[in-house]
PDB file of C-alpha atoms in Angstrom:
ATOM      1  CA  MET I1318      75.911 104.596 120.330  1.00 57.00           C
ATOM      2  CA  THR I1319      78.604 103.273 122.601  1.00 59.00           C
ATOM      3  CA  THR I1320      82.256 104.154 122.508  1.00 60.00           C
ATOM      4  CA  THR I1321      85.203 102.317 123.933  1.00 60.00           C
ATOM      5  CA  ALA I1322      87.635 104.395 125.879  1.00 60.00           C
ATOM      6  CA  VAL I1323      91.329 103.699 125.576  1.00 54.00           C
ATOM      7  CA  THR I1324      92.377 102.608 129.002  1.00 61.00           C
ATOM      8  CA  SER I1325      95.859 103.197 130.297  1.00 69.00           C
ATOM      9  CA  ARG I1326      96.533  99.453 129.888  1.00 68.00           C
ATOM     10  CA  ARG I1327      95.637  99.573 126.199  1.00 81.00           C
ATOM     11  CA  ALA I1328      97.332 102.883 125.416  1.00 81.00           C
ATOM     12  CA  PRO I1329     100.739 101.307 124.569  1.00 82.00           C
ATOM     13  CA  GLU I1330      99.046  98.808 122.221  1.00 85.00           C
ATOM     14  CA  VAL I1331      97.117 101.578 120.471  1.00 83.00           C
ATOM     15  CA  ALA I1332     100.256 103.711 120.180  1.00 85.00           C
ATOM     16  CA  ALA I1333     102.155 100.761 118.674  1.00 83.00           C
ATOM     17  CA  ARG I1334      99.402 100.224 116.087  1.00 86.00           C
ATOM     18  CA  ILE I1335      99.460 103.897 115.161  1.00 86.00           C
ATOM     19  CA  ARG I1336     103.263 103.803 114.748  1.00 88.00           C
ATOM     20  CA  PHE I1337     102.993 100.630 112.627  1.00 89.00           C
ATOM     21  CA  SER I1338     100.302 102.204 110.426  1.00 92.00           C
ATOM     22  CA  GLY I1339     102.495 105.247 109.847  1.00 91.00           C
ATOM     23  CA  LEU I1340     105.504 103.096 108.941  1.00 93.00           C
ATOM     24  CA  TYR I1341     103.343 100.979 106.603  1.00 94.00           C
ATOM     25  CA  ALA I1342     102.093 104.116 104.823  1.00 94.00           C
ATOM     26  CA  GLN I1343     105.681 105.360 104.451  1.00 94.00           C
ATOM     27  CA  ALA I1344     106.806 102.020 102.959  1.00 95.00           C
ATOM     28  CA  GLU I1345     103.856 102.053 100.574  1.00 95.00           C
ATOM     29  CA  SER I1346     104.752 105.603  99.541  1.00 95.00           C
ATOM     30  CA  PHE I1347     108.379 104.533  98.956  1.00 95.00           C
ATOM     31  CA  TYR I1348     107.313 101.757  96.540  1.00 94.00           C
ATOM     32  CA  THR I1349     104.768 103.982  94.794  1.00 93.00           C
ATOM     33  CA  ARG I1350     107.493 106.579  94.145  1.00 92.00           C
ATOM     34  CA  GLN I1351     110.021 103.930  93.084  1.00 91.00           C
ATOM     35  CA  LEU I1352     107.597 102.290  90.622  1.00 89.00           C
ATOM     36  CA  ALA I1353     106.660 105.670  89.134  1.00 89.00           C
ATOM     37  CA  LEU I1354     110.367 106.307  88.532  1.00 87.00           C
ATOM     38  CA  ALA I1355     110.712 102.854  86.949  1.00 84.00           C
ATOM     39  CA  GLU I1356     107.779 103.571  84.618  1.00 83.00           C
ATOM     40  CA  SER I1357     109.278 106.868  83.523  1.00 83.00           C
ATOM     41  CA  GLY I1358     112.628 105.243  82.766  1.00 76.00           C
ATOM     42  CA  GLY I1359     114.477 107.660  85.010  1.00 72.00           C
ATOM     43  CA  ALA I1360     117.477 105.494  85.886  1.00 77.00           C
ATOM     44  CA  ALA I1361     119.115 108.288  87.891  1.00 80.00           C
ATOM     45  CA  GLY I1362     115.924 108.931  89.838  1.00 82.00           C
ATOM     46  CA  LEU I1363     115.438 105.229  90.440  1.00 84.00           C
ATOM     47  CA  ALA I1364     119.049 104.862  91.612  1.00 87.00           C
ATOM     48  CA  ALA I1365     118.412 107.704  94.061  1.00 89.00           C
ATOM     49  CA  THR I1366     115.928 105.474  95.923  1.00 92.00           C
ATOM     50  CA  PHE I1367     118.857 103.257  96.953  1.00 92.00           C
ATOM     51  CA  ALA I1368     121.571 104.076  99.453  1.00 92.00           C
ATOM     52  CA  PRO I1369     124.895 104.945  97.765  1.00 88.00           C
ATOM     53  CA  GLY I1370     126.575 101.854  96.371  1.00 84.00           C
ATOM     54  CA  THR I1371     123.529  99.593  96.727  1.00 84.00           C
ATOM     55  CA  ALA I1372     121.540 100.228  93.531  1.00 80.00           C
ATOM     56  CA  PRO I1373     121.103  96.998  91.550  1.00 75.00           C
ATOM     57  CA  ASP I1374     122.742  96.718  88.154  1.00 66.00           C
ATOM     58  CA  GLY I1375     120.546  96.880  85.083  1.00 56.00           C
ATOM     59  CA  TRP I1376     116.925  97.689  85.759  1.00 57.00           C
ATOM     60  CA  ASP I1377     115.335  95.606  83.016  1.00 52.00           C
ATOM     61  CA  ALA I1378     112.001  97.361  82.752  1.00 53.00           C
ATOM     62  CA  GLY I1379     111.163 100.965  82.241  1.00 57.00           C
ATOM     63  CA  PRO I1380     109.265 103.025  79.710  1.00 65.00           C
ATOM     64  CA  GLY I1381     106.625 100.925  78.089  1.00 78.00           C
ATOM     65  CA  HIS I1382     105.799  99.018  81.278  1.00 81.00           C
ATOM     66  CA  ARG I1383     103.157  99.607  83.923  1.00 86.00           C
ATOM     67  CA  PHE I1384     103.737  98.579  87.527  1.00 87.00           C
ATOM     68  CA  TRP I1385     101.533  98.161  90.545  1.00 89.00           C
ATOM     69  CA  ILE I1386     102.002  96.947  94.080  1.00 90.00           C
ATOM     70  CA  GLY I1387     100.399  93.734  95.225  1.00 90.00           C
ATOM     71  CA  LYS I1388     100.889  92.554  98.773  1.00 93.00           C
ATOM     72  CA  LEU I1389     103.191  94.566 101.014  1.00 96.00           C
ATOM     73  CA  GLU I1390     104.483  93.245 104.318  1.00 96.00           C
ATOM     74  CA  ILE I1391     106.630  95.237 106.695  1.00 96.00           C
ATOM     75  CA  ASP I1392     108.586  94.138 109.724  1.00 96.00           C
ATOM     76  CA  PRO I1393     109.918  97.184 111.585  1.00 95.00           C
ATOM     77  CA  GLU I1394     113.242  96.584 113.275  1.00 94.00           C
ATOM     78  CA  ASN I1395     113.037 100.061 114.779  1.00 90.00           C
ATOM     79  CA  GLU I1396     111.835 103.539 113.762  1.00 86.00           C
ATOM     80  CA  HIS I1397     114.633 103.821 111.189  1.00 93.00           C
ATOM     81  CA  THR I1398     114.837 100.330 109.635  1.00 96.00           C
ATOM     82  CA  LEU I1399     112.132  98.262 107.964  1.00 96.00           C
ATOM     83  CA  ARG I1400     112.352  94.800 106.457  1.00 97.00           C
ATOM     84  CA  THR I1401     109.812  94.569 103.654  1.00 97.00           C
ATOM     85  CA  ARG I1402     108.462  92.024 101.222  1.00 96.00           C
ATOM     86  CA  CYS I1403     106.498  93.414  98.310  1.00 94.00           C
ATOM     87  CA  SER I1404     104.933  91.740  95.294  1.00 93.00           C
ATOM     88  CA  ILE I1405     105.142  93.880  92.184  1.00 91.00           C
ATOM     89  CA  PHE I1406     103.101  93.242  89.074  1.00 90.00           C
ATOM     90  CA  SER I1407     104.146  94.581  85.699  1.00 86.00           C
ATOM     91  CA  ARG I1408     102.996  94.352  82.131  1.00 85.00           C
ATOM     92  CA  PRO I1409     103.921  95.991  78.852  1.00 83.00           C
ATOM     93  CA  VAL I1410     101.767  98.958  77.899  1.00 81.00           C
ATOM     94  CA  ALA I1411     101.504  97.822  74.278  1.00 78.00           C
ATOM     95  CA  PRO I1412      99.262  94.837  73.566  1.00 75.00           C
ATOM     96  CA  GLY I1413     100.943  91.662  72.457  1.00 71.00           C
ATOM     97  CA  PRO I1414     103.274  89.050  73.875  1.00 70.00           C
ATOM     98  CA  GLY I1415     104.929  89.565  77.193  1.00 68.00           C
ATOM     99  CA  GLY I1416     101.987  89.531  79.562  1.00 78.00           C
ATOM    100  CA  LEU I1417     101.845  89.824  83.293  1.00 82.00           C
ATOM    101  CA  ARG I1418     105.071  89.510  85.239  1.00 85.00           C
ATOM    102  CA  VAL I1419     105.252  89.002  88.982  1.00 89.00           C
ATOM    103  CA  THR I1420     108.319  89.976  90.983  1.00 89.00           C
ATOM    104  CA  VAL I1421     108.805  89.845  94.722  1.00 92.00           C
ATOM    105  CA  VAL I1422     111.328  92.164  96.297  1.00 92.00           C
ATOM    106  CA  GLU I1423     112.648  91.765  99.799  1.00 94.00           C
ATOM    107  CA  ASP I1424     114.217  94.999 100.958  1.00 95.00           C
ATOM    108  CA  VAL I1425     115.806  96.559 103.952  1.00 97.00           C
ATOM    109  CA  LEU I1426     114.614 100.169 103.967  1.00 97.00           C
ATOM    110  CA  THR I1427     116.558 102.633 106.075  1.00 97.00           C
ATOM    111  CA  ARG I1428     115.471 106.139 106.958  1.00 95.00           C
ATOM    112  CA  PHE I1429     117.879 108.853 105.803  1.00 92.00           C
ATOM    113  CA  GLY I1430     116.545 112.193 106.992  1.00 91.00           C
ATOM    114  CA  ASP I1431     112.983 112.438 105.686  1.00 89.00           C
ATOM    115  CA  ASP I1432     113.436 109.746 103.021  1.00 91.00           C
ATOM    116  CA  TRP I1433     113.570 105.975 103.001  1.00 96.00           C
ATOM    117  CA  LEU I1434     116.261 104.317 100.897  1.00 96.00           C
ATOM    118  CA  ALA I1435     116.747 100.674 100.040  1.00 96.00           C
ATOM    119  CA  THR I1436     119.990  99.513 101.631  1.00 96.00           C
ATOM    120  CA  ASP I1437     119.638  95.863 100.614  1.00 94.00           C
ATOM    121  CA  ARG I1438     117.444  94.145  98.014  1.00 92.00           C
ATOM    122  CA  ARG I1439     116.726  90.567  97.082  1.00 91.00           C
ATOM    123  CA  VAL I1440     114.693  90.028  93.901  1.00 88.00           C
ATOM    124  CA  LEU I1441     112.626  86.902  93.273  1.00 88.00           C
ATOM    125  CA  ARG I1442     111.100  86.590  89.800  1.00 82.00           C
ATOM    126  CA  ASP I1443     108.255  84.271  88.946  1.00 76.00           C
ATOM    127  CA  THR I1444     109.447  82.609  85.772  1.00 68.00           C
ATOM    128  CA  ALA I1445     106.375  80.371  85.544  1.00 55.00           C
ATOM    129  CA  LEU I1446     104.181  83.114  84.034  1.00 48.00           C
TER     130      LEU I1446
END
């Protein structure tokens, strides 16, 4: 078995990939927590995932819906600010009309202490489904 040593020339590239992977995992965790709050219908908890004064008006889903993350892209501006684009799939729990819904959110996530909060959000809904 052969192994490849990290040379001093490659060390910065490897370190950057490790930092990116950590930021990606944190963004994924943010959306997982936010979607769990949306499923539970906890409007106050959901609002707490946004910076003060930035929570969107009227979350139109909630109890009775299931959510899951599709594609997640992150573009780190620095260690404290991420630009993200995330596709979110939802469907009613109960069978019947109102099938799959696809929403894309474009966020600016900003680190506040140990948490990430959305400081800006753009929502794109697929009305063709």
